[in-house]
PDB file of C-alpha atoms and ligand atoms in Angstrom:
ATOM      1  CA  UNK A   1      69.533-230.582 -50.007  1.00 86.00           C
ATOM      2  CA  UNK A   2      72.508-232.064 -51.866  1.00 95.00           C
ATOM      3  CA  UNK A   3      75.973-230.954 -50.703  1.00 95.00           C
ATOM      4  CA  UNK A   4      76.364-228.951 -53.945  1.00 96.00           C
ATOM      5  CA  UNK A   5      73.150-227.027 -53.357  1.00 97.00           C
ATOM      6  CA  UNK A   6      73.923-226.624 -49.650  1.00 97.00           C
ATOM      7  CA  UNK A   7      77.225-224.955 -50.565  1.00 98.00           C
ATOM      8  CA  UNK A   8      75.409-222.472 -52.808  1.00 98.00           C
ATOM      9  CA  UNK A   9      72.735-221.928 -50.158  1.00 98.00           C
ATOM     10  CA  UNK A  10      75.272-221.158 -47.415  1.00 98.00           C
ATOM     11  CA  UNK A  11      77.201-218.804 -49.701  1.00 98.00           C
ATOM     12  CA  UNK A  12      74.058-216.981 -50.860  1.00 98.00           C
ATOM     13  CA  UNK A  13      72.806-216.658 -47.272  1.00 98.00           C
ATOM     14  CA  UNK A  14      76.076-215.049 -46.168  1.00 98.00           C
ATOM     15  CA  UNK A  15      75.921-212.705 -49.170  1.00 98.00           C
ATOM     16  CA  UNK A  16      72.301-211.778 -48.403  1.00 98.00           C
ATOM     17  CA  UNK A  17      73.439-210.582 -44.988  1.00 98.00           C
ATOM     18  CA  UNK A  18      75.683-208.044 -46.726  1.00 98.00           C
ATOM     19  CA  UNK A  19      72.902-206.616 -48.902  1.00 98.00           C
ATOM     20  CA  UNK A  20      72.459-202.853 -49.013  1.00 98.00           C
ATOM     21  CA  UNK A  21      68.682-202.681 -49.255  1.00 98.00           C
ATOM     22  CA  UNK A  22      67.514-199.788 -47.044  1.00 98.00           C
ATOM     23  CA  UNK A  23      64.790-198.718 -49.489  1.00 98.00           C
ATOM     24  CA  UNK A  24      63.045-201.963 -50.333  1.00 98.00           C
ATOM     25  CA  UNK A  25      63.970-203.734 -47.077  1.00 98.00           C
ATOM     26  CA  UNK A  26      64.282-206.799 -49.310  1.00 98.00           C
ATOM     27  CA  UNK A  27      67.819-208.195 -49.058  1.00 98.00           C
ATOM     28  CA  UNK A  28      68.753-210.725 -51.717  1.00 98.00           C
ATOM     29  CA  UNK A  29      71.743-213.040 -51.961  1.00 98.00           C
ATOM     30  CA  UNK A  30      72.966-214.954 -54.986  1.00 98.00           C
ATOM     31  CA  UNK A  31      75.605-217.646 -55.376  1.00 98.00           C
ATOM     32  CA  UNK A  32      76.682-219.178 -58.664  1.00 98.00           C
ATOM     33  CA  UNK A  33      79.045-221.968 -59.597  1.00 98.00           C
ATOM     34  CA  UNK A  34      81.252-221.275 -62.614  1.00 98.00           C
ATOM     35  CA  UNK A  35      82.970-223.560 -65.131  1.00 98.00           C
ATOM     36  CA  UNK A  36      85.998-223.858 -62.854  1.00 98.00           C
ATOM     37  CA  UNK A  37      83.865-225.081 -59.962  1.00 98.00           C
ATOM     38  CA  UNK A  38      84.299-221.874 -57.983  1.00 98.00           C
ATOM     39  CA  UNK A  39      81.440-220.192 -56.132  1.00 98.00           C
ATOM     40  CA  UNK A  40      80.879-216.463 -56.654  1.00 98.00           C
ATOM     41  CA  UNK A  41      78.455-214.480 -54.525  1.00 98.00           C
ATOM     42  CA  UNK A  42      76.522-211.261 -54.737  1.00 98.00           C
ATOM     43  CA  UNK A  43      73.939-209.143 -52.945  1.00 98.00           C
ATOM     44  CA  UNK A  44      71.663-206.353 -54.073  1.00 98.00           C
ATOM     45  CA  UNK A  45      73.075-202.857 -53.727  1.00 98.00           C
ATOM     46  CA  UNK A  46      70.405-200.165 -53.692  1.00 98.00           C
ATOM     47  CA  UNK A  47      70.840-196.440 -54.135  1.00 98.00           C
ATOM     48  CA  UNK A  48      68.978-193.326 -52.976  1.00 98.00           C
ATOM     49  CA  UNK A  49      68.491-192.619 -56.688  1.00 98.00           C
ATOM     50  CA  UNK A  50      66.416-195.797 -56.993  1.00 98.00           C
ATOM     51  CA  UNK A  51      67.183-196.827 -60.606  1.00 97.00           C
ATOM     52  CA  UNK A  52      70.902-196.650 -59.836  1.00 98.00           C
ATOM     53  CA  UNK A  53      70.671-199.685 -57.587  1.00 98.00           C
ATOM     54  CA  UNK A  54      71.150-203.231 -58.844  1.00 98.00           C
ATOM     55  CA  UNK A  55      70.313-206.836 -58.042  1.00 98.00           C
ATOM     56  CA  UNK A  56      72.262-209.608 -56.342  1.00 98.00           C
ATOM     57  CA  UNK A  57      72.776-211.556 -59.584  1.00 98.00           C
ATOM     58  CA  UNK A  58      74.889-208.933 -61.418  1.00 98.00           C
ATOM     59  CA  UNK A  59      77.058-208.570 -58.316  1.00 98.00           C
ATOM     60  CA  UNK A  60      77.741-212.321 -58.444  1.00 98.00           C
ATOM     61  CA  UNK A  61      78.338-212.175 -62.200  1.00 98.00           C
ATOM     62  CA  UNK A  62      80.824-209.322 -61.662  1.00 98.00           C
ATOM     63  CA  UNK A  63      82.778-211.389 -59.150  1.00 98.00           C
ATOM     64  CA  UNK A  64      82.787-214.331 -61.546  1.00 98.00           C
ATOM     65  CA  UNK A  65      84.074-212.228 -64.449  1.00 98.00           C
ATOM     66  CA  UNK A  66      86.812-210.497 -62.519  1.00 98.00           C
ATOM     67  CA  UNK A  67      87.998-213.904 -61.217  1.00 98.00           C
ATOM     68  CA  UNK A  68      88.588-214.961 -64.820  1.00 98.00           C
ATOM     69  CA  UNK A  69      85.602-217.285 -65.294  1.00 98.00           C
ATOM     70  CA  UNK A  70      83.067-216.878 -68.090  1.00 98.00           C
ATOM     71  CA  UNK A  71      80.303-219.431 -67.603  1.00 98.00           C
ATOM     72  CA  UNK A  72      77.464-219.848 -65.107  1.00 98.00           C
ATOM     73  CA  UNK A  73      76.808-223.536 -64.409  1.00 98.00           C
ATOM     74  CA  UNK A  74      74.390-223.301 -61.454  1.00 98.00           C
ATOM     75  CA  UNK A  75      72.736-220.462 -59.545  1.00 98.00           C
ATOM     76  CA  UNK A  76      70.927-220.063 -56.246  1.00 98.00           C
ATOM     77  CA  UNK A  77      69.009-216.935 -55.250  1.00 98.00           C
ATOM     78  CA  UNK A  78      67.789-216.331 -51.725  1.00 98.00           C
ATOM     79  CA  UNK A  79      65.142-213.832 -50.657  1.00 98.00           C
ATOM     80  CA  UNK A  80      62.699-213.410 -47.792  1.00 98.00           C
ATOM     81  CA  UNK A  81      59.486-213.579 -49.824  1.00 94.00           C
ATOM     82  CA  UNK A  82      56.808-216.258 -49.360  1.00 93.00           C
ATOM     83  CA  UNK A  83      56.890-216.901 -53.089  1.00 94.00           C
ATOM     84  CA  UNK A  84      60.223-218.130 -54.394  1.00 96.00           C
ATOM     85  CA  UNK A  85      62.452-215.154 -55.227  1.00 94.00           C
ATOM     86  CA  UNK A  86      62.971-215.387 -58.955  1.00 97.00           C
ATOM     87  CA  UNK A  87      65.577-213.446 -60.993  1.00 97.00           C
ATOM     88  CA  UNK A  88      64.017-210.374 -62.620  1.00 97.00           C
ATOM     89  CA  UNK A  89      63.774-209.987 -66.375  1.00 97.00           C
ATOM     90  CA  UNK A  90      66.856-207.819 -66.696  1.00 97.00           C
ATOM     91  CA  UNK A  91      68.892-210.305 -64.655  1.00 98.00           C
ATOM     92  CA  UNK A  92      67.689-213.188 -66.826  1.00 98.00           C
ATOM     93  CA  UNK A  93      69.188-211.411 -69.804  1.00 98.00           C
ATOM     94  CA  UNK A  94      72.369-210.588 -67.887  1.00 98.00           C
ATOM     95  CA  UNK A  95      72.723-214.226 -66.874  1.00 98.00           C
ATOM     96  CA  UNK A  96      71.979-215.381 -70.389  1.00 98.00           C
ATOM     97  CA  UNK A  97      75.224-213.800 -71.572  1.00 98.00           C
ATOM     98  CA  UNK A  98      77.166-216.338 -69.501  1.00 98.00           C
ATOM     99  CA  UNK A  99      74.867-219.393 -69.626  1.00 98.00           C
ATOM    100  CA  UNK A 100      75.988-221.787 -72.351  1.00 97.00           C
ATOM    101  CA  UNK A 101      73.865-224.810 -71.414  1.00 97.00           C
ATOM    102  CA  UNK A 102      70.247-223.696 -70.963  1.00 96.00           C
ATOM    103  CA  UNK A 103      69.655-226.881 -68.941  1.00 97.00           C
ATOM    104  CA  UNK A 104      71.577-225.553 -65.934  1.00 98.00           C
ATOM    105  CA  UNK A 105      69.655-225.405 -62.678  1.00 98.00           C
ATOM    106  CA  UNK A 106      68.439-222.207 -61.050  1.00 98.00           C
ATOM    107  CA  UNK A 107      67.443-222.610 -57.403  1.00 98.00           C
ATOM    108  CA  UNK A 108      65.290-220.242 -55.377  1.00 98.00           C
ATOM    109  CA  UNK A 109      65.479-220.370 -51.620  1.00 98.00           C
ATOM    110  CA  UNK A 110      64.352-218.766 -48.379  1.00 98.00           C
ATOM    111  CA  UNK A 111      66.679-218.242 -45.390  1.00 97.00           C
ATOM    112  CA  UNK A 112      64.518-220.244 -42.971  1.00 97.00           C
ATOM    113  CA  UNK A 113      62.432-222.420 -45.287  1.00 96.00           C
ATOM    114  CA  UNK A 114      65.315-223.627 -47.400  1.00 96.00           C
ATOM    115  CA  UNK A 115      65.007-224.599 -51.027  1.00 97.00           C
ATOM    116  CA  UNK A 116      61.626-223.579 -52.499  1.00 97.00           C
ATOM    117  CA  UNK A 117      61.963-224.154 -56.213  1.00 97.00           C
ATOM    118  CA  UNK A 118      64.377-225.383 -58.875  1.00 98.00           C
ATOM    119  CA  UNK A 119      63.937-224.682 -62.580  1.00 98.00           C
ATOM    120  CA  UNK A 120      66.183-224.945 -65.612  1.00 98.00           C
ATOM    121  CA  UNK A 121      67.488-221.738 -67.144  1.00 98.00           C
ATOM    122  CA  UNK A 122      65.424-222.552 -70.247  1.00 98.00           C
ATOM    123  CA  UNK A 123      62.258-222.589 -68.115  1.00 98.00           C
ATOM    124  CA  UNK A 124      63.259-219.313 -66.481  1.00 98.00           C
ATOM    125  CA  UNK A 125      64.107-217.594 -69.754  1.00 97.00           C
ATOM    126  CA  UNK A 126      62.641-219.209 -72.857  1.00 96.00           C
ATOM    127  CA  UNK A 127      63.249-217.774 -76.338  1.00 94.00           C
ATOM    128  CA  UNK A 128      66.386-216.128 -75.060  1.00 92.00           C
ATOM    129  CA  UNK A 129      68.228-213.480 -77.017  1.00 92.00           C
ATOM    130  CA  UNK A 130      71.988-213.930 -77.284  1.00 89.00           C
ATOM    131  CA  UNK A 131      75.024-213.036 -79.308  1.00 87.00           C
ATOM    132  CA  UNK A 132      74.121-215.694 -81.875  1.00 89.00           C
ATOM    133  CA  UNK A 133      71.216-213.472 -82.964  1.00 92.00           C
ATOM    134  CA  UNK A 134      73.460-210.598 -83.948  1.00 94.00           C
TER     135      UNK A 134
HETATM  136  N1  THU B   1      66.284-208.196 -56.328  1.00 53.87           N
HETATM  137  C1  THU B   1      67.431-208.929 -56.511  1.00 53.87           C
HETATM  138  O1  THU B   1      68.509-208.539 -56.060  1.00 53.87           O
HETATM  139  N2  THU B   1      67.342-210.095 -57.193  1.00 53.87           N
HETATM  140  C2  THU B   1      66.180-210.675 -57.602  1.00 53.87           C
HETATM  141  O2  THU B   1      66.217-211.771 -58.145  1.00 53.87           O
HETATM  142  C3  THU B   1      64.899-209.968 -57.383  1.00 53.87           C
HETATM  143  C4  THU B   1      64.997-208.591 -56.859  1.00 53.87           C
HETATM  144  C5  THU B   1      66.379-206.955 -55.548  1.00 53.87           C
HETATM  145  C6  THU B   1      66.310-205.674 -56.330  1.00 53.87           C
HETATM  146  C7  THU B   1      65.884-204.695 -55.222  1.00 53.87           C
HETATM  147  O3  THU B   1      67.033-204.244 -54.542  1.00 53.87           O
HETATM  148  C8  THU B   1      65.054-205.541 -54.287  1.00 53.87           C
HETATM  149  O4  THU B   1      65.343-206.901 -54.616  1.00 53.87           O
HETATM  150  C9  THU B   1      63.560-205.296 -54.398  1.00 53.87           C
HETATM  151  O5  THU B   1      63.141-205.393 -55.710  1.00 53.87           O
END
């Protein structure tokens, strides 16, 4: 793992440990690097009223926005599944709002097995819908 990815991995792992996931028992951590080179983290936060819960990625986006940054340059998601934990459809659209270069890397990792997969944002979310369509 490169030092840049290792930094995201360590941050996402720490965030995963803060997840509130009593219903799915599937804690997720996310770490993203913004245009200022800062790392912002998030975890999933579930709710007894299931649809009121949300994913790790929007938590990380929220931290990025409130810090004053506006662009996602790299993202790592960590989950305990055998298959690489991939951002859900809704999160792809949420991320899209703040991804300017669709070539940015999205990493998927496992706490013990490390980095499982890396794709570009364009591979993750082709034919994306953005503000330019409106
Ligand atoms: N989840 C995330 O937080 N991010 C993903 O990329 C995939 C799914 C969460 C949502 C829910 O709390 C749990 O994982 C099970 O779906």
